[in-house]
Amino acid sequence: MSSELDRASALLREILTAKAPPELPAGLAADAELARLHSELLELRHFVMAIASGDLSISTSLKGYTAGALKTLQANLKHMTWQTQMIASGDFSQRLEFMGEFSKAFNAMTARLEASLMTIRKKEEKLNRINAGLRLQVERRKRAQAALIESEAHYRNLTETMKDVVWILDTQTLRFTYVSPSIELLRGYTPEEIMEHSLNTTVAPEDAESLTQTIRDNREKFLSGVLGADEYQTSEIEQLRKDGTSVWTEVIARYVKNDKTGAVEVHGVTRDISERRALRLELERQATTDSLTGIANRRHFLNTAQKEIERCKRHGGCLSLLMLDIDHFKDVNDTFGHATGDRALQAIARTCGKELRSTDLCGRIGGEEFALLLVETDLKKACCVAERIVTQVEAIELFTENGRPVRLTTSIGVAEYRPQTENLSDLMVRADQALYKAKNTGRNRFECFE
């Protein structure tokens, strides 16, 4: 009997202390009272663990002192949770009276939170008063600026009626100290926006450094007396607009010394020359471009070739010339018409252009005769280019308006420049001789003048 009592006592102790509760041994399961006690202890254990884990929604059917005490604790914790939620919503009148020392700490915390909130509200009120004062100052400053603008109306009337932009630049800080309102028409910026930024932001990035250096150099020349206040300088500058585009301008400026501050300033006028510049560039394009094919015309090609010849004489290097002629081009015109012939010329120009680098040049120097100038290219490499062009021209797919195919071939003569013994005319003669040899030996091929 003593042994069974010891086993039962050990079982109950293990239920209360073990991490995992034991099952009721088979030898003790026959005792109905012990089995009921075992079940109630397990339920009590589960109830305690749930409350300890924060689950306040759990319920138990157990009765008696211990279960009642735990249910009271559960109810207190639920009430305390509700009070905490009320405090979170701003009700700092909540106080805890039923948790002993914890109640004191909880109530002290609530009081401190309420005091902190009152402090924050007082600071907020103070900030609101400060902001109101700042807004008043801003309004006063705006009124003062408006009065200043009104007092300068006679000067602004003069500058506002001008399409050109009048400006003053401090050469030390490289910032504008005055810009006339017409800057908005020119670049989309207000004068205030221009004066907030440095000079570098007004021009294209690739021009900023050189422009800055020019101003600094001229400043030193002015201070040393080399550059006079009566000397005007004119230049063309690409300036950035607010929308990201650019505008070409003509700038007329002179360097002066401010009588009041002693600062060296640039006084200038800027005007839009976009139309004038576009017209000039178009005239230059027309003067240098073949209107049908869009490549260099004879005059521009020869001028450029002569400059490259002179460069080779001064600095060395190599240069090759390709003379290209469309085979039986007269038959193309006679058979298919001049419109098809024009399209053939354009197709040849496009094909040649695919083989050119940015330093090379292709030109139409006669009716169906083209020339290609290959910079820093020896005879061997030039012959490779000629071979590719012959192949590509033969592969051109050209059709008349009614769908008839037009077959094109070309003959090419290649010559490398001899800097010690010849000029441009000599080079062209040798390339022509190679071209005639290509024609006389079957066409649709190239010949190199060794």
PDB file of C-alpha atoms in Angstrom, residues 252-419:
ATOM      1  CA  ILE A 252      28.243  90.345 -76.555  1.00  0.00           C
ATOM      2  CA  ALA A 253      30.091  91.191 -73.338  1.00  0.00           C
ATOM      3  CA  ARG A 254      32.625  93.508 -71.741  1.00  0.00           C
ATOM      4  CA  TYR A 255      34.506  93.458 -68.432  1.00  0.00           C
ATOM      5  CA  VAL A 256      33.976  96.310 -65.966  1.00  0.00           C
ATOM      6  CA  LYS A 257      34.763  97.105 -62.327  1.00  0.00           C
ATOM      7  CA  ASN A 258      31.875  97.726 -59.938  1.00  0.00           C
ATOM      8  CA  ASP A 259      32.361 101.214 -58.438  1.00  0.00           C
ATOM      9  CA  LYS A 260      30.696 100.300 -55.137  1.00  0.00           C
ATOM     10  CA  THR A 261      32.047  96.803 -54.431  1.00  0.00           C
ATOM     11  CA  GLY A 262      35.234  96.787 -56.478  1.00  0.00           C
ATOM     12  CA  ALA A 263      34.251  93.429 -57.982  1.00  0.00           C
ATOM     13  CA  VAL A 264      35.146  92.625 -61.584  1.00  0.00           C
ATOM     14  CA  GLU A 265      31.933  91.968 -63.505  1.00  0.00           C
ATOM     15  CA  VAL A 266      30.918  90.949 -66.980  1.00  0.00           C
ATOM     16  CA  HIS A 267      28.120  93.051 -68.449  1.00  0.00           C
ATOM     17  CA  GLY A 268      26.513  91.370 -71.412  1.00  0.00           C
ATOM     18  CA  VAL A 269      23.649  90.984 -73.828  1.00  0.00           C
ATOM     19  CA  THR A 270      22.469  87.613 -75.118  1.00  0.00           C
ATOM     20  CA  ARG A 271      20.250  87.076 -78.137  1.00  0.00           C
ATOM     21  CA  ASP A 272      18.719  84.041 -79.815  1.00  0.00           C
ATOM     22  CA  ILE A 273      20.459  83.206 -83.111  1.00  0.00           C
ATOM     23  CA  SER A 274      18.860  79.791 -83.670  1.00  0.00           C
ATOM     24  CA  GLU A 275      17.226  80.744 -86.974  1.00  0.00           C
ATOM     25  CA  ARG A 276      20.283  82.591 -88.219  1.00  0.00           C
ATOM     26  CA  ARG A 277      22.576  79.712 -87.268  1.00  0.00           C
ATOM     27  CA  ALA A 278      20.249  77.096 -88.753  1.00  0.00           C
ATOM     28  CA  LEU A 279      20.170  79.063 -92.009  1.00  0.00           C
ATOM     29  CA  ARG A 280      23.959  79.316 -92.027  1.00  0.00           C
ATOM     30  CA  LEU A 281      24.351  75.584 -91.356  1.00  0.00           C
ATOM     31  CA  GLU A 282      21.828  74.767 -94.075  1.00  0.00           C
ATOM     32  CA  LEU A 283      23.712  76.943 -96.533  1.00  0.00           C
ATOM     33  CA  GLU A 284      26.927  75.220 -95.494  1.00  0.00           C
ATOM     34  CA  ARG A 285      25.260  71.830 -95.930  1.00  0.00           C
ATOM     35  CA  GLN A 286      23.978  72.756 -99.351  1.00  0.00           C
ATOM     36  CA  ALA A 287      27.426  74.012-100.308  1.00  0.00           C
ATOM     37  CA  THR A 288      29.125  70.780 -99.215  1.00  0.00           C
ATOM     38  CA  THR A 289      26.521  68.060 -99.854  1.00  0.00           C
ATOM     39  CA  ASP A 290      25.311  66.342-103.000  1.00  0.00           C
ATOM     40  CA  SER A 291      21.562  66.995-103.075  1.00  0.00           C
ATOM     41  CA  LEU A 292      20.641  63.612-104.557  1.00  0.00           C
ATOM     42  CA  THR A 293      22.686  61.204-102.430  1.00  0.00           C
ATOM     43  CA  GLY A 294      23.271  63.260 -99.274  1.00  0.00           C
ATOM     44  CA  ILE A 295      27.017  62.589 -99.297  1.00  0.00           C
ATOM     45  CA  ALA A 296      29.822  65.102 -99.889  1.00  0.00           C
ATOM     46  CA  ASN A 297      29.806  66.913-103.215  1.00  0.00           C
ATOM     47  CA  ARG A 298      32.901  67.134-105.405  1.00  0.00           C
ATOM     48  CA  ARG A 299      34.092  70.475-104.018  1.00  0.00           C
ATOM     49  CA  HIS A 300      33.771  69.471-100.374  1.00  0.00           C
ATOM     50  CA  PHE A 301      35.368  66.088-101.006  1.00  0.00           C
ATOM     51  CA  LEU A 302      38.380  67.593-102.736  1.00  0.00           C
ATOM     52  CA  ASN A 303      38.821  70.286-100.041  1.00  0.00           C
ATOM     53  CA  THR A 304      38.696  67.656 -97.284  1.00  0.00           C
ATOM     54  CA  ALA A 305      41.050  65.337 -99.178  1.00  0.00           C
ATOM     55  CA  GLN A 306      43.543  68.192 -99.618  1.00  0.00           C
ATOM     56  CA  LYS A 307      43.491  68.865 -95.851  1.00  0.00           C
ATOM     57  CA  GLU A 308      44.168  65.187 -95.147  1.00  0.00           C
ATOM     58  CA  ILE A 309      47.027  65.230 -97.678  1.00  0.00           C
ATOM     59  CA  GLU A 310      48.572  68.177 -95.841  1.00  0.00           C
ATOM     60  CA  ARG A 311      48.104  66.422 -92.516  1.00  0.00           C
ATOM     61  CA  CYS A 312      49.921  63.342 -93.801  1.00  0.00           C
ATOM     62  CA  LYS A 313      52.800  65.491 -95.012  1.00  0.00           C
ATOM     63  CA  ARG A 314      53.158  67.189 -91.616  1.00  0.00           C
ATOM     64  CA  HIS A 315      52.552  64.294 -89.238  1.00  0.00           C
ATOM     65  CA  GLY A 316      53.019  61.156 -91.306  1.00  0.00           C
ATOM     66  CA  GLY A 317      50.549  58.315 -91.374  1.00  0.00           C
ATOM     67  CA  CYS A 318      48.839  56.662 -94.314  1.00  0.00           C
ATOM     68  CA  LEU A 319      45.904  57.512 -96.532  1.00  0.00           C
ATOM     69  CA  SER A 320      44.098  55.641 -99.314  1.00  0.00           C
ATOM     70  CA  LEU A 321      41.686  56.673-102.039  1.00  0.00           C
ATOM     71  CA  LEU A 322      38.992  54.558-103.702  1.00  0.00           C
ATOM     72  CA  MET A 323      37.543  55.666-107.047  1.00  0.00           C
ATOM     73  CA  LEU A 324      34.228  53.905-107.741  1.00  0.00           C
ATOM     74  CA  ASP A 325      32.142  53.838-110.914  1.00  0.00           C
ATOM     75  CA  ILE A 326      28.765  52.144-111.522  1.00  0.00           C
ATOM     76  CA  ASP A 327      29.058  49.642-114.349  1.00  0.00           C
ATOM     77  CA  HIS A 328      26.902  50.343-117.424  1.00  0.00           C
ATOM     78  CA  PHE A 329      25.050  53.143-115.640  1.00  0.00           C
ATOM     79  CA  LYS A 330      23.936  54.661-118.968  1.00  0.00           C
ATOM     80  CA  ASP A 331      22.125  51.394-119.752  1.00  0.00           C
ATOM     81  CA  VAL A 332      20.319  51.632-116.383  1.00  0.00           C
ATOM     82  CA  ASN A 333      19.064  55.124-117.213  1.00  0.00           C
ATOM     83  CA  ASP A 334      18.167  54.232-120.802  1.00  0.00           C
ATOM     84  CA  THR A 335      16.420  50.976-119.883  1.00  0.00           C
ATOM     85  CA  PHE A 336      14.647  51.829-116.652  1.00  0.00           C
ATOM     86  CA  GLY A 337      14.499  55.637-116.649  1.00  0.00           C
ATOM     87  CA  HIS A 338      16.289  58.397-114.765  1.00  0.00           C
ATOM     88  CA  ALA A 339      14.141  57.972-111.617  1.00  0.00           C
ATOM     89  CA  THR A 340      15.474  54.421-111.254  1.00  0.00           C
ATOM     90  CA  GLY A 341      18.954  55.711-112.028  1.00  0.00           C
ATOM     91  CA  ASP A 342      18.663  58.229-109.203  1.00  0.00           C
ATOM     92  CA  ARG A 343      17.597  55.482-106.825  1.00  0.00           C
ATOM     93  CA  ALA A 344      20.570  53.430-107.948  1.00  0.00           C
ATOM     94  CA  LEU A 345      22.930  56.299-107.095  1.00  0.00           C
ATOM     95  CA  GLN A 346      21.323  56.638-103.671  1.00  0.00           C
ATOM     96  CA  ALA A 347      21.648  52.883-103.042  1.00  0.00           C
ATOM     97  CA  ILE A 348      25.358  52.972-103.952  1.00  0.00           C
ATOM     98  CA  ALA A 349      25.901  55.932-101.596  1.00  0.00           C
ATOM     99  CA  ARG A 350      24.204  54.096 -98.725  1.00  0.00           C
ATOM    100  CA  THR A 351      26.251  50.956 -99.392  1.00  0.00           C
ATOM    101  CA  CYS A 352      29.527  52.895 -99.358  1.00  0.00           C
ATOM    102  CA  GLY A 353      28.503  54.700 -96.203  1.00  0.00           C
ATOM    103  CA  LYS A 354      28.173  51.402 -94.318  1.00  0.00           C
ATOM    104  CA  GLU A 355      31.900  50.803 -94.783  1.00  0.00           C
ATOM    105  CA  LEU A 356      33.022  54.215 -93.563  1.00  0.00           C
ATOM    106  CA  ARG A 357      34.269  55.240 -90.132  1.00  0.00           C
ATOM    107  CA  SER A 358      33.603  58.671 -88.681  1.00  0.00           C
ATOM    108  CA  THR A 359      37.030  59.848 -89.891  1.00  0.00           C
ATOM    109  CA  ASP A 360      36.459  58.682 -93.483  1.00  0.00           C
ATOM    110  CA  LEU A 361      34.605  60.539 -96.241  1.00  0.00           C
ATOM    111  CA  CYS A 362      32.512  59.480 -99.230  1.00  0.00           C
ATOM    112  CA  GLY A 363      31.772  61.910-102.051  1.00  0.00           C
ATOM    113  CA  ARG A 364      30.024  61.987-105.404  1.00  0.00           C
ATOM    114  CA  ILE A 365      32.514  63.555-107.775  1.00  0.00           C
ATOM    115  CA  GLY A 366      30.769  62.879-111.067  1.00  0.00           C
ATOM    116  CA  GLY A 367      27.546  61.553-112.586  1.00  0.00           C
ATOM    117  CA  GLU A 368      27.973  57.929-111.521  1.00  0.00           C
ATOM    118  CA  GLU A 369      31.455  58.266-110.060  1.00  0.00           C
ATOM    119  CA  PHE A 370      32.147  58.169-106.328  1.00  0.00           C
ATOM    120  CA  ALA A 371      35.301  58.570-104.259  1.00  0.00           C
ATOM    121  CA  LEU A 372      36.101  57.250-100.782  1.00  0.00           C
ATOM    122  CA  LEU A 373      38.836  58.774 -98.640  1.00  0.00           C
ATOM    123  CA  LEU A 374      40.101  56.299 -96.018  1.00  0.00           C
ATOM    124  CA  VAL A 375      42.156  57.944 -93.260  1.00  0.00           C
ATOM    125  CA  GLU A 376      44.989  55.985 -91.608  1.00  0.00           C
ATOM    126  CA  THR A 377      44.383  53.100 -94.008  1.00  0.00           C
ATOM    127  CA  ASP A 378      47.113  51.423 -96.056  1.00  0.00           C
ATOM    128  CA  LEU A 379      46.683  49.832 -99.478  1.00  0.00           C
ATOM    129  CA  LYS A 380      46.043  46.326 -98.161  1.00  0.00           C
ATOM    130  CA  LYS A 381      43.218  47.407 -95.845  1.00  0.00           C
ATOM    131  CA  ALA A 382      41.772  49.711 -98.511  1.00  0.00           C
ATOM    132  CA  CYS A 383      41.624  46.788-100.955  1.00  0.00           C
ATOM    133  CA  CYS A 384      39.676  44.800 -98.354  1.00  0.00           C
ATOM    134  CA  VAL A 385      37.164  47.644 -98.128  1.00  0.00           C
ATOM    135  CA  ALA A 386      36.909  47.750-101.928  1.00  0.00           C
ATOM    136  CA  GLU A 387      36.307  44.012-102.074  1.00  0.00           C
ATOM    137  CA  ARG A 388      33.455  44.262 -99.555  1.00  0.00           C
ATOM    138  CA  ILE A 389      31.849  47.140-101.439  1.00  0.00           C
ATOM    139  CA  VAL A 390      31.969  45.225-104.749  1.00  0.00           C
ATOM    140  CA  THR A 391      30.222  42.283-103.068  1.00  0.00           C
ATOM    141  CA  GLN A 392      27.624  44.446-101.334  1.00  0.00           C
ATOM    142  CA  VAL A 393      26.783  46.445-104.457  1.00  0.00           C
ATOM    143  CA  GLU A 394      26.179  43.239-106.402  1.00  0.00           C
ATOM    144  CA  ALA A 395      23.790  42.154-103.616  1.00  0.00           C
ATOM    145  CA  ILE A 396      21.700  45.360-103.763  1.00  0.00           C
ATOM    146  CA  GLU A 397      18.033  44.584-104.374  1.00  0.00           C
ATOM    147  CA  LEU A 398      16.627  47.351-106.564  1.00  0.00           C
ATOM    148  CA  PHE A 399      13.347  47.257-108.433  1.00  0.00           C
ATOM    149  CA  THR A 400      11.579  49.617-110.797  1.00  0.00           C
ATOM    150  CA  GLU A 401       8.151  51.008-109.962  1.00  0.00           C
ATOM    151  CA  ASN A 402       6.504  48.145-111.837  1.00  0.00           C
ATOM    152  CA  GLY A 403       8.604  45.538-110.022  1.00  0.00           C
ATOM    153  CA  ARG A 404      11.328  44.816-112.584  1.00  0.00           C
ATOM    154  CA  PRO A 405      14.654  43.914-110.921  1.00  0.00           C
ATOM    155  CA  VAL A 406      17.668  46.117-111.573  1.00  0.00           C
ATOM    156  CA  ARG A 407      21.096  44.532-111.223  1.00  0.00           C
ATOM    157  CA  LEU A 408      23.959  46.811-110.173  1.00  0.00           C
ATOM    158  CA  THR A 409      27.694  46.202-110.175  1.00  0.00           C
ATOM    159  CA  THR A 410      30.662  48.480-109.663  1.00  0.00           C
ATOM    160  CA  SER A 411      34.308  48.783-110.559  1.00  0.00           C
ATOM    161  CA  ILE A 412      36.771  50.263-108.068  1.00  0.00           C
ATOM    162  CA  GLY A 413      40.302  51.570-108.304  1.00  0.00           C
ATOM    163  CA  VAL A 414      42.432  51.778-105.143  1.00  0.00           C
ATOM    164  CA  ALA A 415      45.618  53.763-104.518  1.00  0.00           C
ATOM    165  CA  GLU A 416      47.628  54.635-101.424  1.00  0.00           C
ATOM    166  CA  TYR A 417      49.011  58.153-101.011  1.00  0.00           C
ATOM    167  CA  ARG A 418      52.765  58.587-101.391  1.00  0.00           C
ATOM    168  CA  PRO A 419      53.590  61.584 -99.167  1.00  0.00           C
TER     169      PRO A 419
END
